[in-house]
XYZ file of C-alpha atoms in Angstrom:
276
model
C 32.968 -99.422 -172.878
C 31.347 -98.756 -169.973
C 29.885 -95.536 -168.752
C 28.854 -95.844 -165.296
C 29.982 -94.237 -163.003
C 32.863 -95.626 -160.716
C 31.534 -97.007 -157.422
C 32.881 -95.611 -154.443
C 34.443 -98.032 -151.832
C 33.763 -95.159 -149.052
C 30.734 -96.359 -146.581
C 28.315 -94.074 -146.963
C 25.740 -92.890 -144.405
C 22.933 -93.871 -143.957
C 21.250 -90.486 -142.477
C 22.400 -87.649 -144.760
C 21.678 -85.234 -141.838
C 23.728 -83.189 -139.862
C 24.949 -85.109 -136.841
C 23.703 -83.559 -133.537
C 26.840 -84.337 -131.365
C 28.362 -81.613 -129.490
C 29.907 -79.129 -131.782
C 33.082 -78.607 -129.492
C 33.788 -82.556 -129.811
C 34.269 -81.942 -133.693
C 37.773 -82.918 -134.673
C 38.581 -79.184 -136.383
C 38.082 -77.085 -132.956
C 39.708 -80.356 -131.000
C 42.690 -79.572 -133.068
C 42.414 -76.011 -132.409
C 41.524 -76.476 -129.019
C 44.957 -77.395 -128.552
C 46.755 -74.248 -129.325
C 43.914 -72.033 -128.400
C 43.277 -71.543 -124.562
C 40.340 -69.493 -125.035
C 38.500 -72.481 -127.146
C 39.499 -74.447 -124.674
C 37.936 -72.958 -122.331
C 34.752 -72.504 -124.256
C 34.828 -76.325 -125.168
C 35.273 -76.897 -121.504
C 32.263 -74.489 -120.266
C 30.004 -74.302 -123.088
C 27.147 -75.260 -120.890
C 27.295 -72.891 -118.295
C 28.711 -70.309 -120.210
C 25.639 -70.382 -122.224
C 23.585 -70.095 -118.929
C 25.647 -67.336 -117.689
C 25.386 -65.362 -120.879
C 21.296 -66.057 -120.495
C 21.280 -64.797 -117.049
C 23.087 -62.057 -118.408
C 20.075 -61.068 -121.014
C 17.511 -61.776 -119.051
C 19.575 -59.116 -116.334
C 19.586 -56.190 -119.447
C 15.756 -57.271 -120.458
C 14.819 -56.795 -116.638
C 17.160 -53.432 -116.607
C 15.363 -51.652 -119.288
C 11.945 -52.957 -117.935
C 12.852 -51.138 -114.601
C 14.402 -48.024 -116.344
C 11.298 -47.750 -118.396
C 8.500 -48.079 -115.866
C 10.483 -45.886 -113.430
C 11.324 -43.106 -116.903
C 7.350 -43.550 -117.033
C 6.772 -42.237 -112.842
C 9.025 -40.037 -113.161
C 7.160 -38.435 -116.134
C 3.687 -38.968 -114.326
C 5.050 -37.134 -110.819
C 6.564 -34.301 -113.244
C 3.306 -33.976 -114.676
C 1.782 -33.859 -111.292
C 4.167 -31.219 -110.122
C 2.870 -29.058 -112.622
C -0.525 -29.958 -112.020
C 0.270 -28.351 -108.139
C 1.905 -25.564 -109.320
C -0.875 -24.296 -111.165
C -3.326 -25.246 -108.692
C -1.205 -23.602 -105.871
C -1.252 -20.394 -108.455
C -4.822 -20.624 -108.418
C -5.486 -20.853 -104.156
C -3.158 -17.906 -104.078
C -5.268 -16.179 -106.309
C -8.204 -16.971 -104.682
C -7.013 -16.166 -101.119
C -6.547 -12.912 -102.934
C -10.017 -12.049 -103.918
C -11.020 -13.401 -100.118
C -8.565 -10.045 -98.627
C -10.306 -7.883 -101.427
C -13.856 -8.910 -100.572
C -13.129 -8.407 -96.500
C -11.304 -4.867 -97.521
C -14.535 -3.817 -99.180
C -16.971 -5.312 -96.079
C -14.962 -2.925 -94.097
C -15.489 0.046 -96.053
C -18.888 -0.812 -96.997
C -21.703 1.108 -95.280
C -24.731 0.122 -97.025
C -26.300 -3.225 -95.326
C -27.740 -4.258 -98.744
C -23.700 -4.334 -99.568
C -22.558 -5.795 -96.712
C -24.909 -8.665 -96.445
C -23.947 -9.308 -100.365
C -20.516 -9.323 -99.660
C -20.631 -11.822 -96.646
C -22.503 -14.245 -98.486
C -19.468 -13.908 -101.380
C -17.008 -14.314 -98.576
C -18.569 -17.283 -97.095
C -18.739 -18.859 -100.440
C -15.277 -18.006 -101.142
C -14.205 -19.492 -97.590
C -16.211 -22.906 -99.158
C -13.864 -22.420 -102.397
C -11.132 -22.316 -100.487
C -11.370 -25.526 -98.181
C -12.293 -27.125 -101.565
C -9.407 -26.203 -103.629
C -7.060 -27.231 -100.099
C -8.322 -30.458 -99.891
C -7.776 -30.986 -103.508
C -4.201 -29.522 -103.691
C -3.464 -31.415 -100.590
C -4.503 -34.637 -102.785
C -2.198 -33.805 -105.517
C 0.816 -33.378 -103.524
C -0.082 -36.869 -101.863
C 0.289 -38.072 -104.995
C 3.612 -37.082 -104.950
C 4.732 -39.149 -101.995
C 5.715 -41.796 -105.080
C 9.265 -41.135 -105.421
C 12.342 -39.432 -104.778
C 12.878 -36.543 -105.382
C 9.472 -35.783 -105.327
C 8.455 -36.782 -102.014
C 10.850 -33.906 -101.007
C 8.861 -31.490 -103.376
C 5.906 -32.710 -101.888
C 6.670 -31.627 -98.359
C 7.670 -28.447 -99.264
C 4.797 -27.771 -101.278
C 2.355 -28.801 -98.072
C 4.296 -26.480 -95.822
C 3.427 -24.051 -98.214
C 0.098 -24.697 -98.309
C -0.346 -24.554 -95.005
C 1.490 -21.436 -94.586
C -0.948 -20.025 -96.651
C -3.829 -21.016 -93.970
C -1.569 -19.688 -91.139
C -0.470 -23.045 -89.938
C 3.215 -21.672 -89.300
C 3.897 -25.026 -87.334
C 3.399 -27.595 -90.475
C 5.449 -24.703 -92.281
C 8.413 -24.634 -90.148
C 8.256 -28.427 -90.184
C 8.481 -28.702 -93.544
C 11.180 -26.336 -94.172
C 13.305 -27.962 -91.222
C 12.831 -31.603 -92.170
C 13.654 -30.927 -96.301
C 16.420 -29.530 -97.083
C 16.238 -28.073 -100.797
C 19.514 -28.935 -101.540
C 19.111 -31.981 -101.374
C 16.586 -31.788 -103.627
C 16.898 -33.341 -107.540
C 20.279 -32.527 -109.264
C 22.042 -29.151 -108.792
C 20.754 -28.295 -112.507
C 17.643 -30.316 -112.526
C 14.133 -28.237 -112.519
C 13.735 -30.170 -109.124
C 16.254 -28.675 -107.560
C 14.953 -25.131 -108.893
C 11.393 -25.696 -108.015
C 12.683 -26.803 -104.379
C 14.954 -23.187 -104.112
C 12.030 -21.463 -105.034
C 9.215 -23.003 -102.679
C 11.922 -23.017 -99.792
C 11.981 -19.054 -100.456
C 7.956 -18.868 -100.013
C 8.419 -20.717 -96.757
C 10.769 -18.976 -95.617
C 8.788 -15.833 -96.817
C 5.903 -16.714 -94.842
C 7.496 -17.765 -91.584
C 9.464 -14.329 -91.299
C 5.624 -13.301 -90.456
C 5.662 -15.224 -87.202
C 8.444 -14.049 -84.451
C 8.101 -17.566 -83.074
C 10.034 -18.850 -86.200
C 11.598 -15.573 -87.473
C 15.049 -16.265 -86.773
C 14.547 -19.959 -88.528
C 13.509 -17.944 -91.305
C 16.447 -15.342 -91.623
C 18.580 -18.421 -91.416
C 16.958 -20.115 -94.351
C 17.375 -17.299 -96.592
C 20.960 -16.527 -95.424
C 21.171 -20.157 -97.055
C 19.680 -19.671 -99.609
C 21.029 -16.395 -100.951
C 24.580 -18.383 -100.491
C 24.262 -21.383 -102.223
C 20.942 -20.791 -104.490
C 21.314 -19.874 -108.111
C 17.327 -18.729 -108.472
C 16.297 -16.269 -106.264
C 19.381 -15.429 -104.174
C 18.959 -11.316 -104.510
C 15.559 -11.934 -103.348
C 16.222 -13.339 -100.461
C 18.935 -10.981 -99.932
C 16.059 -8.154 -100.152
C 13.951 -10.165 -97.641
C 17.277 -10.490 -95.086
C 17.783 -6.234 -95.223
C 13.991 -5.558 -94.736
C 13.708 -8.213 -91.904
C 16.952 -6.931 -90.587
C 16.173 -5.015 -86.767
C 19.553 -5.575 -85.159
C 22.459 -4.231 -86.119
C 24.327 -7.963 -86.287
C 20.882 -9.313 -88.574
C 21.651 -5.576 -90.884
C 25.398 -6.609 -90.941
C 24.927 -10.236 -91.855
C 22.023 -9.142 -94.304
C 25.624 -6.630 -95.684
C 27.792 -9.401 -95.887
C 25.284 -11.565 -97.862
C 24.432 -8.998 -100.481
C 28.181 -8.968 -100.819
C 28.660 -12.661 -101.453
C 26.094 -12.600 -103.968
C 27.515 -9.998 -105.807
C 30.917 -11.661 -105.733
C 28.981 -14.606 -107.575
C 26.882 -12.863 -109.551
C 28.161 -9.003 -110.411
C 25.479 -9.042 -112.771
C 23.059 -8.738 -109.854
C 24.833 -5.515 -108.228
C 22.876 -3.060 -109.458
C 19.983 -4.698 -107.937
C 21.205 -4.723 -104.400
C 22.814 -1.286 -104.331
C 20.534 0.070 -102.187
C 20.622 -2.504 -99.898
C 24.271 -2.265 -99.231
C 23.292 1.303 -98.595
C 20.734 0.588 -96.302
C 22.200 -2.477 -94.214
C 26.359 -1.432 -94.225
C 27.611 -1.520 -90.934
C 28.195 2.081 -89.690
């Protein structure tokens, strides 16, 4: 008895690999293909599906190479923001021990003292167009991006405010609105409500732009969520007329409508601004 195997009559290949023909010409997904509309529509587009779904990637790889480069400015400008804060601290500071030094020059008598003293102020006057040029660098740097380029401007009105150039102060103030600024809860938007109040602070020293500067703070005691009683305060002492003491009323009313937390601290200026 024989016990070889049988011999199959089946032809049998000659390359045991996989054949490479198109995978939607295989007789299974043929047969589906005809009671399945979405294979058939695969079978039918395969190729430029696959090239759409490609473009597709290559549209989410370029997305999150965008969103990640412009996460990364956007950290680099915050950091610079803070950078100008604390150098604008710093110029205020020293503007501060300029005043002190010309107070005591004034009320110095001894010439020993007063020569000592002018040589401190003219140093300090050095310091000073230093530490201007250099903040005035910084906020250049913000010029990047929104909505820093808006911070930016307001911060060099500032700046220059603090030189007595009212004009590039008013300029700033008019051309930026603060509003506009960031998100309404974003520390943009803060930062923006509370430079917009020094600006407005410093141009209620000029009459030229006083009125430009009552009308700032009338806006921003409205619509701010920062330092709205302050610039309620600044409205009542600015107030001459009896329509600038009423309006300064009516604000410090609308802010304690908003914020009745804040009445106590505008009291007396409901008292001192009320319309007789």
């Amino acid at each position: 008895m024989s016990t070889s195997a049988p011999v199959s009559n089946e032809p049998r290949n000659s390359d045991s690999r996989p054949s490479a023909r198109n995978i939607f010409e295989d007789p299974a997904i043929s047969e589906a293909a005809k009671n399945d509309a979405f294979v058939r529509f695969v079978s039918k587009h395969w190729r430029s599906s696959g090239l759409t779904l490609l473009a597709i990637v290559a549209a989410i790889v370029a997305y999150q190479i965008f969103m990640s480069t412009a996460l990364q400015k956007r950290a680099q400008a915050t950091g610079s923001l803070t950078d100008i804060q604390e150098a604008y601290q710093a110029l205020t500071n020293q503007l501060d021990e300029k005043a002190t030094l010309e107070r005591d020059l004034t009320a110095a008598t001894d010439e020993k003292v007063k020569a000592e003293l002018s040589q401190k102020i003219e140093a300090e006057k050095k310091d000073l167009d230093t530490s201007r040029e250099k903040i005035n660098l910084m906020i250049s740097s913000l010029d990047s991006s929104q909505p820093f380029q808006r911070l930016a401007a307001l911060y060099r009105g500032l700046v220059a405010a603090k030189f007595g150039d009212f004009d590039t102060a008013r300029a700033s103030l008019s051309e930026v609105s603060w509003q506009q600024v960031g998100s309404p809860n974003s520390s943009e938007r803060a930062v923006a409500e509370v430079v917009a109040f020094g600006l407005s602070k410093s141009l209620l020293q000029t009459e030229k732009y006083r009125s430009e500067a009552q009308a700032s703070l009338e806006q921003i005691a409205r619509q701010g969520t920062l330092v709205p009683v302050e610039a309620v305060r600044l409205l009542a002492a600015s107030a001459a007329t009896p329509e600038e003491k009423k309006l300064a009323h009516d604000v410090g009313e609308d802010v304690k409508k908003r914020y009745p937390s804040v009445t106590q601290y505008l009291s007396e200026v409901g008292e001192g601004v009320a319309t007789p």
